Protein backbone atom coordinates (compact mmCIF):
# COMPACT_ATOMS: atom_id res chain seq x y z
CA UNK A 1 0.00 0.00 0.00
CA UNK A 2 0.92 3.60 -0.45
CA UNK A 3 -0.30 6.54 1.58
CA UNK A 4 -1.49 8.39 -1.52
CA UNK A 5 -0.94 11.85 -2.87
CA UNK A 6 -3.02 14.99 -2.58
CA UNK A 7 -5.43 15.47 -5.50
CA UNK A 8 -4.05 18.95 -6.22
CA UNK A 9 -0.59 20.38 -6.86
CA UNK A 10 1.14 22.40 -4.17
CA UNK A 11 3.97 24.90 -4.53
CA UNK A 12 5.18 26.74 -7.62
CA UNK A 13 7.74 26.28 -10.35
CA UNK A 14 10.27 23.51 -9.92
CA UNK A 15 9.02 22.74 -6.39
CA UNK A 16 5.43 22.08 -7.46
CA UNK A 17 4.16 18.63 -6.65
CA UNK A 18 1.68 16.56 -4.72
CA UNK A 19 2.28 15.96 -1.04
CA UNK A 20 1.64 12.85 1.08
CA UNK A 21 -2.07 12.32 1.71
CA UNK A 22 -3.66 9.92 4.21
CA UNK A 23 -7.34 10.85 3.82
CA UNK A 24 -8.08 9.10 0.54
CA UNK A 25 -5.85 6.55 -1.17
CA UNK A 26 -5.80 3.25 -3.02
CA UNK A 27 -4.56 -0.10 -1.84
CA UNK A 28 -4.17 -3.35 -3.75
CA UNK A 29 -4.81 -6.53 -1.76
CA UNK A 30 -4.65 -10.06 -3.12
CA UNK A 31 -4.67 -13.68 -2.00
CA UNK A 32 -5.14 -15.27 1.40
CA UNK A 33 -8.85 -14.83 1.99
CA UNK A 34 -9.26 -11.43 0.32
CA UNK A 35 -12.16 -11.02 -2.12
CA UNK A 36 -10.92 -10.22 -5.60
CA UNK A 37 -12.17 -7.81 -8.24
CA UNK A 38 -13.83 -5.26 -6.02
CA UNK A 39 -13.66 -1.64 -5.02
CA UNK A 40 -14.55 -0.51 -1.51
CA UNK A 41 -15.29 3.08 -0.53
CA UNK A 42 -15.48 6.42 -2.24
CA UNK A 43 -14.05 9.92 -1.87
CA UNK A 44 -15.65 13.33 -2.12
CA UNK A 45 -15.89 15.12 -5.49
CA UNK A 46 -12.35 16.49 -5.08
CA UNK A 47 -10.81 13.12 -4.19
CA UNK A 48 -9.65 14.63 -0.92
CA UNK A 49 -11.60 12.90 1.86
CA UNK A 50 -12.89 9.35 2.10
CA UNK A 51 -16.65 9.62 2.62
CA UNK A 52 -18.06 6.12 2.08
CA UNK A 53 -16.95 2.82 3.65
CA UNK A 54 -13.98 4.52 5.30
CA UNK A 55 -11.23 2.08 6.31
CA UNK A 56 -8.58 3.26 8.75
CA UNK A 57 -5.16 1.69 9.25
CA UNK A 58 -6.35 -0.09 12.42
CA UNK A 59 -9.14 -1.69 10.37
CA UNK A 60 -6.64 -2.83 7.75
CA UNK A 61 -4.44 -4.36 10.46
CA UNK A 62 -7.44 -6.12 12.06
CA UNK A 63 -8.46 -7.56 8.68
CA UNK A 64 -4.94 -8.75 7.86
CA UNK A 65 -4.62 -10.41 11.27
CA UNK A 66 -8.04 -12.04 10.81
CA UNK A 67 -7.07 -13.73 7.53
CA UNK A 68 -3.90 -14.95 9.26
CA UNK A 69 -6.07 -16.56 11.96
CA UNK A 70 -5.12 -14.10 14.73
CA UNK A 71 -7.78 -12.50 16.93
CA UNK A 72 -6.74 -8.84 16.87
CA UNK A 73 -8.63 -8.12 20.09
CA UNK A 74 -6.47 -10.66 21.95
CA UNK A 75 -3.15 -9.50 20.46
CA UNK A 76 -1.76 -7.09 23.04
CA UNK A 77 1.62 -5.76 24.09
CA UNK A 78 2.65 -4.04 27.29
CA UNK A 79 4.33 -0.64 27.15
CA UNK A 80 5.09 1.49 30.21
CA UNK A 81 2.79 -0.63 32.36
CA UNK A 82 -0.20 -0.44 30.05
CA UNK A 83 -1.64 -2.98 27.58
CA UNK A 84 -2.02 -1.82 23.98
CA UNK A 85 -3.47 -3.44 20.86
CA UNK A 86 -1.96 -3.14 17.40
CA UNK A 87 -5.48 -2.36 16.19
CA UNK A 88 -6.20 0.17 18.96
CA UNK A 89 -9.66 0.13 20.53
CA UNK A 90 -11.57 0.97 17.37
CA UNK A 91 -9.99 -1.40 14.82
CA UNK A 92 -12.51 -3.72 13.16
CA UNK A 93 -12.35 -6.51 10.61
CA UNK A 94 -13.60 -5.17 7.26
CA UNK A 95 -15.98 -8.00 6.33
CA UNK A 96 -16.69 -6.86 2.73
CA UNK A 97 -13.00 -7.44 1.91
CA UNK A 98 -13.16 -11.11 2.91
CA UNK A 99 -13.68 -13.89 0.38
XYZ file of C-alpha atoms in Angstrom:
99
model
C 0.000 0.000 0.000
C 0.921 3.598 -0.448
C -0.300 6.545 1.575
C -1.492 8.385 -1.515
C -0.935 11.846 -2.873
C -3.018 14.990 -2.581
C -5.425 15.465 -5.497
C -4.049 18.955 -6.220
C -0.593 20.384 -6.857
C 1.142 22.401 -4.166
C 3.972 24.903 -4.529
C 5.180 26.739 -7.618
C 7.741 26.284 -10.348
C 10.271 23.506 -9.922
C 9.023 22.739 -6.389
C 5.425 22.082 -7.459
C 4.159 18.632 -6.650
C 1.685 16.562 -4.723
C 2.277 15.962 -1.036
C 1.637 12.848 1.077
C -2.066 12.322 1.707
C -3.659 9.923 4.205
C -7.337 10.855 3.817
C -8.077 9.101 0.539
C -5.848 6.551 -1.175
C -5.803 3.247 -3.019
C -4.558 -0.104 -1.844
C -4.173 -3.347 -3.751
C -4.812 -6.525 -1.763
C -4.649 -10.061 -3.119
C -4.672 -13.680 -2.002
C -5.142 -15.274 1.399
C -8.852 -14.834 1.985
C -9.263 -11.430 0.318
C -12.163 -11.024 -2.117
C -10.922 -10.216 -5.600
C -12.172 -7.806 -8.245
C -13.831 -5.264 -6.016
C -13.664 -1.639 -5.018
C -14.550 -0.510 -1.506
C -15.288 3.075 -0.534
C -15.478 6.422 -2.238
C -14.052 9.916 -1.873
C -15.652 13.331 -2.124
C -15.890 15.120 -5.487
C -12.351 16.490 -5.079
C -10.812 13.118 -4.192
C -9.647 14.634 -0.921
C -11.597 12.901 1.856
C -12.893 9.351 2.099
C -16.648 9.621 2.621
C -18.057 6.124 2.078
C -16.950 2.816 3.645
C -13.982 4.522 5.296
C -11.233 2.077 6.306
C -8.583 3.262 8.746
C -5.161 1.688 9.247
C -6.346 -0.088 12.416
C -9.136 -1.694 10.374
C -6.644 -2.834 7.750
C -4.438 -4.363 10.460
C -7.436 -6.122 12.055
C -8.462 -7.558 8.681
C -4.943 -8.753 7.855
C -4.622 -10.415 11.266
C -8.043 -12.042 10.810
C -7.074 -13.726 7.531
C -3.903 -14.955 9.263
C -6.067 -16.556 11.964
C -5.122 -14.101 14.727
C -7.783 -12.496 16.930
C -6.742 -8.842 16.865
C -8.626 -8.125 20.094
C -6.467 -10.660 21.948
C -3.152 -9.499 20.458
C -1.756 -7.086 23.035
C 1.619 -5.764 24.090
C 2.655 -4.035 27.293
C 4.329 -0.638 27.153
C 5.085 1.486 30.212
C 2.787 -0.635 32.363
C -0.205 -0.441 30.046
C -1.644 -2.982 27.580
C -2.025 -1.816 23.979
C -3.474 -3.440 20.862
C -1.962 -3.137 17.403
C -5.477 -2.362 16.185
C -6.197 0.169 18.956
C -9.662 0.126 20.532
C -11.575 0.973 17.367
C -9.987 -1.402 14.819
C -12.510 -3.724 13.163
C -12.349 -6.515 10.609
C -13.603 -5.169 7.260
C -15.985 -7.999 6.333
C -16.690 -6.857 2.727
C -12.997 -7.440 1.914
C -13.156 -11.106 2.915
C -13.685 -13.892 0.381
